Coordinates of C-alpha atoms in Angstrom, one line a residue:
M25 CA -144.5 265.9 123.0
V26 CA -142.6 265.6 119.8
S27 CA -141.7 267.7 117.9
N28 CA -138.5 267.1 116.1
M29 CA -140.4 266.3 112.7
T30 CA -141.5 266.9 109.6
A31 CA -145.5 265.6 108.5
Q32 CA -143.3 264.2 105.8
E33 CA -140.9 262.5 108.0
L34 CA -143.2 262.0 110.9
Q35 CA -145.7 259.7 108.2
A36 CA -142.7 258.0 107.0
F37 CA -141.6 257.0 111.0
I38 CA -145.5 255.4 111.4
K39 CA -145.4 253.5 108.4
T40 CA -142.0 251.8 109.1
R41 CA -143.3 250.7 113.2
F42 CA -147.0 250.3 111.4
P43 CA -147.1 249.2 108.5
K44 CA -149.7 248.3 106.5
E45 CA -153.2 247.6 109.3
D46 CA -153.8 243.6 110.2
A47 CA -154.9 242.1 113.9
R48 CA -152.4 244.8 115.9
H49 CA -152.4 248.5 113.6
E50 CA -154.9 250.4 112.9
W51 CA -155.2 253.7 111.3
K52 CA -158.0 256.4 111.4
E53 CA -157.9 259.6 110.1
W54 CA -160.6 260.6 113.3
A55 CA -160.1 264.8 112.7
S56 CA -162.1 265.4 115.4
L57 CA -162.0 263.0 118.6
K58 CA -165.7 264.4 120.2
S59 CA -167.3 261.1 118.5
N60 CA -165.1 258.8 118.2
I61 CA -164.0 257.9 121.3
S62 CA -166.7 255.7 122.9
G63 CA -170.1 256.2 119.6
R64 CA -171.0 254.1 117.4
K65 CA -170.5 250.7 118.6
G66 CA -168.1 248.5 115.7
D67 CA -167.0 251.6 114.2
D68 CA -165.7 253.3 117.1
L69 CA -161.6 253.5 119.6
V70 CA -163.2 251.2 121.9
S71 CA -164.5 248.8 119.6
Y72 CA -160.9 249.0 117.8
V73 CA -159.1 248.6 121.8
S74 CA -161.3 245.2 121.8
A75 CA -160.2 244.1 119.3
L76 CA -156.4 244.9 119.1
A77 CA -157.1 243.2 122.8
N78 CA -158.3 240.2 122.0
M79 CA -156.1 239.5 120.0
E80 CA -151.8 239.6 120.8
G81 CA -152.1 244.2 120.7
G82 CA -151.0 246.2 119.0
C83 CA -151.3 250.6 118.1
I84 CA -154.3 252.5 116.3
V85 CA -153.0 255.2 115.2
I86 CA -155.3 258.7 115.1
G87 CA -154.9 261.9 112.7
V88 CA -153.6 259.5 109.4
K89 CA -154.8 259.2 105.7
D90 CA -156.1 255.4 105.5
K91 CA -153.7 253.8 102.7
T92 CA -150.5 256.1 102.1
L93 CA -150.0 257.1 106.6
A94 CA -149.6 261.4 105.1
V95 CA -150.2 263.2 108.2
T96 CA -153.5 264.4 108.8
G97 CA -153.7 265.0 112.0
I98 CA -156.8 266.1 114.4
Q99 CA -158.3 269.5 114.8
D100 CA -160.6 269.0 117.9
F101 CA -159.8 267.0 120.5
A102 CA -163.3 267.6 122.6
D103 CA -161.1 268.0 125.8
Y104 CA -159.0 264.6 125.8
T105 CA -155.7 264.7 126.7
P106 CA -152.9 262.2 126.2
E107 CA -154.3 261.2 130.3
N108 CA -157.2 261.6 130.3
I109 CA -158.6 259.9 128.4
L110 CA -156.9 256.7 128.9
H111 CA -159.5 256.9 131.8
R112 CA -162.7 256.4 129.7
I113 CA -160.9 253.4 127.8
L114 CA -160.8 252.0 130.5
G115 CA -163.5 252.9 131.4
K116 CA -166.3 251.1 129.0
T117 CA -163.8 248.2 128.2
P118 CA -164.6 245.9 130.9
G119 CA -161.5 243.7 130.6
L120 CA -158.5 245.6 129.7
P121 CA -155.5 245.3 131.5
S122 CA -154.5 248.8 132.4
V123 CA -150.5 248.1 132.5
G124 CA -149.7 248.5 129.1
L125 CA -152.7 250.9 127.8
R126 CA -150.9 254.1 127.0
V127 CA -151.2 257.0 125.1
E128 CA -147.8 259.1 123.0
A129 CA -148.6 261.9 121.5
L130 CA -147.2 263.2 118.0
Q131 CA -147.3 266.7 115.9
A132 CA -145.1 267.9 113.2
S133 CA -142.9 269.8 113.4
D134 CA -143.9 271.6 110.2
T135 CA -147.3 271.9 109.6
K136 CA -147.9 271.2 113.3
A137 CA -150.4 268.0 113.1
I138 CA -150.9 265.9 116.0
V139 CA -151.3 262.8 115.5
W140 CA -152.2 260.2 118.6
L141 CA -150.5 256.7 118.7
V142 CA -152.9 254.4 121.4
H143 CA -151.0 251.5 122.5
V144 CA -153.1 248.7 123.5
P145 CA -152.3 246.1 125.8
R146 CA -153.2 241.9 125.3
H147 CA -156.2 241.3 127.2
A148 CA -156.1 239.1 129.9
P149 CA -154.8 234.9 130.4
R150 CA -159.4 234.0 129.5
Q151 CA -160.0 237.3 129.8
P152 CA -162.4 239.4 126.5
V153 CA -161.8 242.4 126.4
Q154 CA -166.4 243.6 125.4
A155 CA -167.0 247.2 123.9
H156 CA -170.8 247.7 124.5
D157 CA -171.5 245.0 125.1
K158 CA -169.8 242.3 123.2
A159 CA -165.7 241.3 122.9
W160 CA -164.3 242.6 118.9
Q161 CA -162.0 241.4 116.3
R162 CA -160.9 242.5 113.3
D163 CA -162.9 241.2 110.1
G164 CA -160.8 242.4 106.4
D165 CA -161.5 246.8 107.2
S166 CA -164.6 246.0 109.2
L167 CA -165.3 244.8 113.1
V168 CA -167.4 242.0 113.7
E169 CA -168.6 240.1 117.2
L170 CA -165.7 237.7 118.6
R171 CA -165.2 234.7 116.7
P172 CA -166.2 231.1 119.0
D173 CA -162.8 230.0 117.9
R174 CA -161.0 232.7 118.8
L175 CA -162.8 233.5 122.6
R176 CA -162.4 229.9 123.5
G177 CA -159.6 229.5 122.8
I178 CA -159.1 232.7 125.3
L179 CA -161.4 231.1 128.0
T180 CA -159.2 228.6 127.9
E181 CA -155.6 229.9 127.3
L182 CA -152.8 228.7 129.4
I183 CA -152.7 230.5 132.9
A184 CA -148.7 230.0 134.7
G185 CA -149.0 228.2 137.7
L186 CA -152.1 225.9 137.3
D187 CA -151.1 222.4 135.5
W188 CA -154.3 220.5 135.5
S189 CA -152.4 217.4 135.1
A190 CA -149.8 217.9 138.1
E191 CA -154.2 218.0 140.2
R192 CA -153.8 214.8 142.9
V193 CA -157.0 212.4 142.4
P194 CA -159.2 212.0 145.8
R195 CA -160.4 208.6 144.7
A196 CA -157.5 206.3 143.3
T197 CA -155.0 204.0 144.2
L198 CA -152.6 201.8 142.6
A199 CA -155.5 199.5 141.6
D200 CA -156.7 202.0 139.4
L201 CA -153.2 201.6 138.0
D202 CA -152.8 198.8 135.5
S203 CA -149.8 196.8 135.6
A204 CA -149.1 195.7 131.9
A205 CA -148.7 199.8 131.7
I206 CA -146.4 199.9 135.0
A207 CA -143.9 197.2 134.0
K208 CA -143.7 199.2 129.8
A209 CA -143.3 203.1 131.6
R210 CA -140.3 201.3 133.7
E211 CA -138.7 199.7 130.7
K212 CA -138.7 202.8 129.5
F213 CA -137.7 204.9 131.5
A214 CA -135.5 202.4 132.2
A215 CA -133.9 202.3 128.9
K216 CA -134.0 206.1 128.8
H217 CA -131.1 206.7 132.0
Q218 CA -129.9 204.1 131.7
Q219 CA -126.6 205.9 132.1
E220 CA -127.2 207.3 134.6
R221 CA -125.0 206.6 137.7
W222 CA -128.7 204.4 140.0
A223 CA -129.9 203.1 136.9
V224 CA -129.0 199.8 138.3
E225 CA -131.0 200.8 140.9
I226 CA -134.5 201.1 138.8
P227 CA -134.9 196.8 139.4
L228 CA -135.2 196.9 142.7
W229 CA -136.9 200.3 143.2
S230 CA -140.9 199.1 145.0
T231 CA -143.4 201.2 142.7
E232 CA -144.7 203.0 144.4
E233 CA -140.8 204.2 144.4
F234 CA -140.3 204.5 140.8
L235 CA -144.0 206.4 139.9
D236 CA -142.7 209.0 142.0
K237 CA -139.2 209.4 140.4
A238 CA -141.1 208.9 137.7
K239 CA -142.5 211.6 137.7
I240 CA -146.3 210.6 137.8
T241 CA -147.3 209.8 141.3
L242 CA -146.7 212.8 143.8
H243 CA -146.0 211.6 146.7
G244 CA -147.8 208.6 146.1
H245 CA -150.6 210.2 145.1
I246 CA -152.4 209.4 141.7
T247 CA -152.1 212.5 139.8
R248 CA -154.4 213.2 136.3
T249 CA -151.2 212.2 134.6
A250 CA -150.7 208.6 136.6
L251 CA -154.8 207.9 135.0
L252 CA -153.8 209.2 132.1
L253 CA -150.3 207.3 131.3
L254 CA -151.1 203.7 132.9
G255 CA -154.6 204.4 134.4
T256 CA -157.1 200.9 133.9
P257 CA -159.7 201.5 130.6
Q258 CA -161.8 202.0 133.6
S259 CA -160.2 205.0 135.4
V260 CA -161.2 207.2 133.9
G261 CA -164.0 207.9 135.2
L262 CA -162.6 209.9 138.3
L263 CA -161.1 211.9 136.5
P264 CA -162.9 215.2 136.2
N265 CA -165.3 215.5 132.4
S266 CA -163.7 211.9 131.8
T267 CA -163.1 212.5 127.9
A268 CA -159.2 210.8 128.1
E269 CA -159.2 208.9 124.5
I270 CA -157.7 209.2 121.2
T271 CA -160.2 208.8 118.3
W272 CA -158.7 206.6 114.8
K273 CA -161.6 207.7 112.4
V274 CA -161.4 206.6 107.5
P275 CA -163.7 208.9 106.4
D276 CA -163.6 207.3 102.8
E277 CA -164.3 203.7 104.8
R278 CA -166.8 204.8 107.9
I279 CA -164.7 203.7 110.7
A280 CA -163.5 204.7 113.7
K281 CA -162.2 203.2 116.8
H282 CA -161.6 204.8 120.6
F283 CA -159.0 204.0 122.7
G284 CA -158.7 205.5 126.1
P285 CA -155.9 204.8 129.3
P286 CA -153.4 203.5 130.0
F287 CA -151.7 205.8 126.5
V288 CA -148.3 204.5 127.8
L289 CA -149.7 201.2 125.9
T290 CA -153.2 202.5 123.1
T291 CA -150.8 205.1 121.0
T292 CA -148.6 202.5 119.6
E293 CA -152.4 200.6 119.1
V294 CA -153.0 203.4 117.2
G295 CA -150.7 203.4 115.0
Q296 CA -151.2 200.3 114.8
H297 CA -154.3 200.6 113.2
I298 CA -152.5 202.9 111.3
R299 CA -153.2 201.7 107.2
N300 CA -149.6 201.8 106.1
P301 CA -148.5 200.1 102.1
N302 CA -144.8 200.5 100.9
I303 CA -145.3 203.1 98.0
K304 CA -143.2 203.6 95.9
L305 CA -141.2 207.0 94.1
F306 CA -141.1 207.6 90.3
P307 CA -141.9 204.2 89.2
A308 CA -142.2 205.8 86.0
T309 CA -138.6 205.5 86.0
E310 CA -136.3 202.8 87.0
L311 CA -133.2 203.9 87.8
L312 CA -134.8 206.6 90.7
A313 CA -137.5 203.8 91.8
I314 CA -137.7 204.4 95.6
E315 CA -139.7 201.9 98.2
L316 CA -140.0 202.7 102.0
P317 CA -144.0 203.1 103.6
R318 CA -146.2 205.4 103.3
Y319 CA -145.1 207.2 106.6
D320 CA -142.8 206.6 109.8
M321 CA -143.5 204.7 112.0
Q322 CA -142.3 207.6 115.2
V323 CA -142.9 210.0 113.3
I324 CA -146.8 209.2 114.1
L325 CA -146.2 208.7 117.7
E326 CA -144.4 211.0 118.6
G327 CA -147.0 213.6 116.9
L328 CA -149.4 211.4 119.2
H329 CA -147.4 212.1 121.7
N330 CA -146.8 215.9 121.4
C331 CA -150.7 215.7 121.0
L332 CA -150.9 213.8 124.5
A333 CA -149.0 216.7 126.0
H334 CA -150.3 219.3 125.0
Q335 CA -154.2 218.9 124.9
D336 CA -156.4 220.8 126.7
Y337 CA -158.3 218.4 129.2
E338 CA -159.6 221.0 130.6
Q339 CA -162.0 221.3 127.0
A340 CA -163.5 217.9 127.9
G341 CA -162.3 216.6 123.8
R342 CA -160.5 214.0 122.7
I343 CA -157.7 213.3 120.5
V344 CA -158.9 213.2 116.7
V345 CA -156.4 211.5 114.4
L346 CA -157.5 211.8 110.5
E347 CA -156.4 209.2 108.0
T348 CA -157.2 210.5 104.0
K349 CA -155.3 209.3 101.3
G350 CA -151.7 210.5 101.4
R351 CA -152.3 211.8 104.4
L352 CA -152.6 211.6 108.3
R353 CA -153.8 214.6 110.2
L354 CA -153.5 214.7 114.0
S355 CA -155.6 217.7 116.2
N356 CA -155.1 218.0 120.0
L357 CA -157.6 220.9 121.3
G358 CA -155.7 224.0 122.8
G359 CA -153.2 226.2 120.8
F360 CA -149.8 226.2 120.6
V361 CA -148.2 226.7 123.5
D362 CA -144.8 228.8 123.2
G363 CA -143.8 230.4 120.3
K364 CA -145.0 228.8 116.6
P365 CA -144.6 225.2 115.5
E366 CA -141.8 226.8 112.6
D367 CA -139.8 228.2 115.8
Y368 CA -138.3 224.4 116.4
F369 CA -138.1 223.3 112.6
T370 CA -134.3 223.3 113.1
G371 CA -134.1 222.0 117.0
E372 CA -132.6 225.0 117.7
R373 CA -135.6 227.7 120.3
T374 CA -136.7 225.7 124.0
P375 CA -139.5 225.3 125.1
S376 CA -139.8 227.5 127.9
V377 CA -143.6 226.5 129.1
Y378 CA -146.0 223.4 128.8
R379 CA -149.6 223.6 128.9
N380 CA -149.4 220.4 130.7
P381 CA -145.8 221.2 133.3
W382 CA -146.7 217.4 134.9
L383 CA -147.4 215.1 132.8
A384 CA -144.4 216.6 130.2
V385 CA -142.4 215.1 132.7
A386 CA -143.4 212.4 133.1
M387 CA -143.9 211.4 129.8
N388 CA -139.8 212.9 129.5
N389 CA -139.0 210.9 132.1
I390 CA -140.2 206.3 130.5
G391 CA -139.5 208.9 126.7
M392 CA -142.5 209.8 125.6
I393 CA -142.0 213.3 124.2
D394 CA -138.8 215.3 123.9
K395 CA -138.4 218.4 126.1
G396 CA -134.8 220.1 124.7
G397 CA -137.4 221.0 121.7
Y398 CA -135.7 218.5 118.8
G399 CA -138.9 217.0 119.0
I400 CA -140.4 218.5 115.4
R401 CA -136.9 219.5 114.5
D402 CA -136.9 215.2 114.4
M403 CA -139.9 214.6 112.2
V404 CA -139.3 217.5 109.9
S405 CA -136.0 215.7 109.6
S406 CA -136.9 211.9 109.3
Q407 CA -139.4 213.0 106.3
R408 CA -136.6 215.5 104.7
K409 CA -133.9 211.8 104.2
R410 CA -138.2 210.1 102.8
Y411 CA -137.7 212.5 100.9
L412 CA -141.7 213.0 101.1
P413 CA -143.1 217.2 101.4
L414 CA -142.3 218.0 105.1
P415 CA -145.1 217.4 108.4
D416 CA -146.9 220.6 109.0
Y417 CA -148.6 223.3 111.9
E418 CA -151.8 224.2 108.3
G419 CA -155.1 224.4 109.9
S420 CA -154.0 225.4 113.1
T421 CA -156.0 228.2 115.4
P422 CA -155.8 229.0 119.3
A423 CA -158.3 226.8 119.4
Q424 CA -156.9 224.4 117.7
T425 CA -152.9 222.7 117.8
L426 CA -153.2 220.2 114.0
F427 CA -150.6 218.0 112.9
N428 CA -150.1 217.3 108.9
I429 CA -148.3 214.0 108.6
Y430 CA -148.5 213.8 104.6
G431 CA -147.9 210.0 102.8
Q432 CA -147.7 211.0 99.1
Q433 CA -146.2 212.9 96.4
I434 CA -147.3 216.4 96.3
D435 CA -145.1 218.3 94.6
E436 CA -142.8 215.2 91.6
N437 CA -139.9 217.4 91.2
Y438 CA -139.6 218.4 95.3
S439 CA -139.0 214.9 96.1
R440 CA -136.4 215.3 92.8
L441 CA -134.4 217.9 94.3
L442 CA -133.7 216.3 97.7
I443 CA -133.0 212.8 96.2
E444 CA -130.1 215.6 94.2
R445 CA -129.4 217.9 96.7
S446 CA -128.3 216.1 100.1
D447 CA -126.6 218.5 100.3
L448 CA -129.1 222.0 100.6
P449 CA -129.3 223.0 104.3
L450 CA -132.5 222.1 107.1
E451 CA -134.3 226.3 106.5
Q452 CA -133.9 226.1 102.4
V453 CA -135.6 223.1 102.4
I454 CA -138.4 224.1 104.6
W455 CA -139.3 226.6 102.4
L456 CA -138.8 225.2 99.0
D457 CA -141.4 222.8 100.9
R458 CA -144.2 225.6 101.9
V459 CA -143.7 226.2 97.7
Q460 CA -144.6 222.8 96.3
K461 CA -147.0 223.4 98.8
K462 CA -148.2 226.9 97.8
H463 CA -147.7 229.1 101.0
P464 CA -146.5 232.5 101.3
I465 CA -142.6 233.1 101.8
A466 CA -141.4 235.8 102.3
D467 CA -139.1 237.8 100.1
E468 CA -135.8 237.1 101.7
Q469 CA -136.3 233.7 101.5
A470 CA -137.1 233.6 97.9
A471 CA -134.4 235.6 97.1
V472 CA -131.9 233.1 99.2
L473 CA -133.6 230.7 96.6
R474 CA -133.3 232.1 94.0
K475 CA -129.8 233.4 94.3
A476 CA -129.0 229.3 94.6
K477 CA -130.7 228.4 91.6
L478 CA -133.6 226.5 93.2
I479 CA -137.1 228.8 92.0
E480 CA -138.2 230.6 89.4
G481 CA -141.6 232.4 88.8
R482 CA -143.0 235.9 89.6
K483 CA -144.4 235.6 93.5
P484 CA -146.2 234.2 94.7
N485 CA -146.6 231.7 91.4
F486 CA -142.3 230.5 92.4
F487 CA -141.3 226.6 90.8
V488 CA -138.1 224.1 90.1
C489 CA -135.7 226.1 88.5
A490 CA -134.5 225.4 84.5
Y491 CA -131.3 223.6 86.4
I492 CA -133.1 221.4 88.6
A493 CA -135.0 220.3 85.5
D494 CA -132.5 219.6 83.5
A495 CA -130.8 217.9 86.3
T496 CA -133.6 215.9 87.9
D497 CA -134.8 215.0 83.9
T498 CA -138.8 217.8 84.5
R499 CA -137.7 220.0 81.3
T500 CA -141.2 219.6 79.6
N501 CA -142.9 221.1 83.3
Y502 CA -140.7 223.7 83.9
T503 CA -141.2 224.9 80.4
R504 CA -145.1 224.1 81.0
N505 CA -144.7 226.3 84.4
K506 CA -141.4 228.9 82.8
G507 CA -142.9 229.8 79.9
L508 CA -141.4 230.8 75.5
D509 CA -140.5 234.4 74.9
D510 CA -141.9 237.3 74.5
H511 CA -141.4 237.4 70.9
Y512 CA -142.7 234.1 70.3
Y513 CA -146.4 235.4 71.5
K514 CA -146.4 238.5 69.5
T515 CA -145.0 236.7 65.8
L516 CA -148.6 234.9 66.8
I517 CA -150.3 237.7 67.1
L518 CA -148.5 239.7 64.2
Q519 CA -149.4 235.9 62.0
H520 CA -153.4 236.2 62.8
I521 CA -154.2 239.6 61.5
K522 CA -151.6 239.1 58.7
R523 CA -154.5 235.7 57.4
F524 CA -157.2 238.3 59.3
K525 CA -156.9 241.5 58.2
S526 CA -157.5 242.1 62.8
V527 CA -157.9 240.6 65.8
S528 CA -160.3 241.2 69.0
L529 CA -159.4 241.3 72.8
A530 CA -161.1 237.8 72.6
E531 CA -159.9 235.9 69.6
A532 CA -155.9 237.2 70.8
K533 CA -157.7 235.5 74.4
E534 CA -158.6 232.4 72.6
L535 CA -155.7 232.4 70.7
L536 CA -152.5 232.7 73.5
I537 CA -154.2 231.6 77.3
D538 CA -153.4 227.7 76.8
K539 CA -149.6 229.2 75.1
L540 CA -148.8 231.4 78.7
P541 CA -146.7 229.6 81.6
D542 CA -149.0 227.3 84.0
S543 CA -147.9 228.9 86.5
L544 CA -149.9 232.1 85.6
T545 CA -153.2 232.4 87.0
T546 CA -156.6 233.1 84.2
V547 CA -156.1 236.6 85.8
Q548 CA -152.2 236.7 85.1
K549 CA -152.7 235.5 81.6
Q550 CA -155.2 238.1 80.9
A551 CA -154.0 240.6 81.9
K552 CA -150.2 239.2 79.8
V553 CA -152.4 239.7 76.8
K554 CA -153.4 242.8 77.0
N555 CA -149.4 243.5 78.0
L556 CA -148.2 242.3 74.6
L557 CA -150.3 244.0 72.2
T558 CA -149.6 247.2 73.9
S559 CA -146.2 246.1 74.2
L560 CA -147.1 245.8 69.3
R561 CA -148.9 248.9 69.9
L562 CA -146.2 251.8 70.9
T563 CA -142.5 249.9 70.0
G564 CA -143.9 246.3 67.3
L565 CA -141.4 243.7 66.3
D566 CA -139.7 243.3 63.2
G567 CA -141.2 247.1 61.9
K568 CA -144.1 246.5 62.3
K569 CA -146.6 248.1 64.4
I570 CA -150.6 247.7 65.7
A571 CA -153.6 249.9 66.0
A572 CA -156.7 249.3 67.9
T573 CA -159.5 250.3 65.4
Q574 CA -162.3 251.1 68.3
Q575 CA -162.5 251.1 71.7
G576 CA -164.4 249.3 73.8
K577 CA -165.6 246.4 73.9
G578 CA -166.0 246.6 69.5
G579 CA -162.7 247.1 68.9
R580 CA -159.9 245.2 67.8
W581 CA -156.7 246.0 66.8
E582 CA -155.0 245.7 62.6
F583 CA -151.8 246.9 61.5
L584 CA -150.1 250.3 61.3
K585 CA -150.6 251.9 58.1
P586 CA -147.8 254.0 57.5

């Protein structure tokens, strides 16, 4: 038990390790453990253990104040110790792994207050953790029963050593493979391996030899991978659950078309159905007008092939290509397997695991996907060179991966910036892309962009700075975002009072709201008006101060009399 920290030092120590309450950290002020270990469902320790375990695991801090983490300590332990409480928790939380579950006791040296840190392991693969006959998860400041999407994500997550795509299909033969698809796969395999010393032998291989060497079949046996990539349309029925399908859909036109194996051929057909007219960037400025296809076909195919490689086929769902105005959304069942998509944007990370390893190897061998971790980087780089928003995975869940490809501008200033500044590091382009999409960026990222004079504004309302606005002829937008200085707004208020003797808060808001920066929300604009009135009361302007005639709703502001 740690005893060399004061209560204040212990508070700072805990705050550093567990800075905020979220899906991984929970703070509890429980002075007594008697009814809080296994008591009121949804509000006791075992319920919170279930909630943390059903995400990524974490820690429950007991004996501290909510919000401040001030150390209050546990007074009544009810015969529980850091050792015996583990058996109580395990007995009340079916499915919880015992490895990683531990209680760390900390004691303040001055007040002798004792805090417990209950370290909770992540759930075992495909096993949700229950408490009171329910699986729990966090929702804001309370707990709720595990939502269907998260439950499905747990029940279908990857288990090391299991590979759906490598399984043999007992009744399948070479006759179930499409001859045109085999020829295409051999062509792509030869192109992929043309530098190998044995490349000249490829045309001499029999079909059986080629399929085995490309890791499509396994020792001459037809695998599920072989049917997905090369199977005839009729062979789909040989697959378990028999759903191997890509659906292209245009909701605005009530169009939907379905594509099945052989996917080595039909993914190209899907791409050809997508509307891809030429678009113009900045048509109002002839010198900067750029014409290009709405979508880069290589980005579409790379994204589509990634969906195929990482689809959770055990869920018997389909891959969906949703085409809306200016955007494509590709979705496949199953969450992102190794890390986060953003980890691969720069090409520095290499995936270590795959949901369908045999399928991934085969697709790599015939040039459909990249296994070096460069596929996502290449898609990001392509969009950057096209001056369009970067692709992203916004909206993805542990049960489903969504890939968004943008075919039109979101913020013209961002596109102009990419044209003007081709020297920007890729990571800064990625951060700026999040800014234009109104997605949050880390404080340190914002600091780098601000220092480089690429953004201005207050968190989270960042916008293009004056330097870029001047370089790209967007001064008007900049002024609307930046706003005018406080002297201007205060002068308007004083002029109103001079003309009408006084001003109410409502009148001041009406006077200024439409003149305040566009980057501020309505609530922020209202607060700004109040701050301007307070500043005129305390410090005034050009020797003139104002005072409130009365407090409350009926209050008005007028010049302060000497």
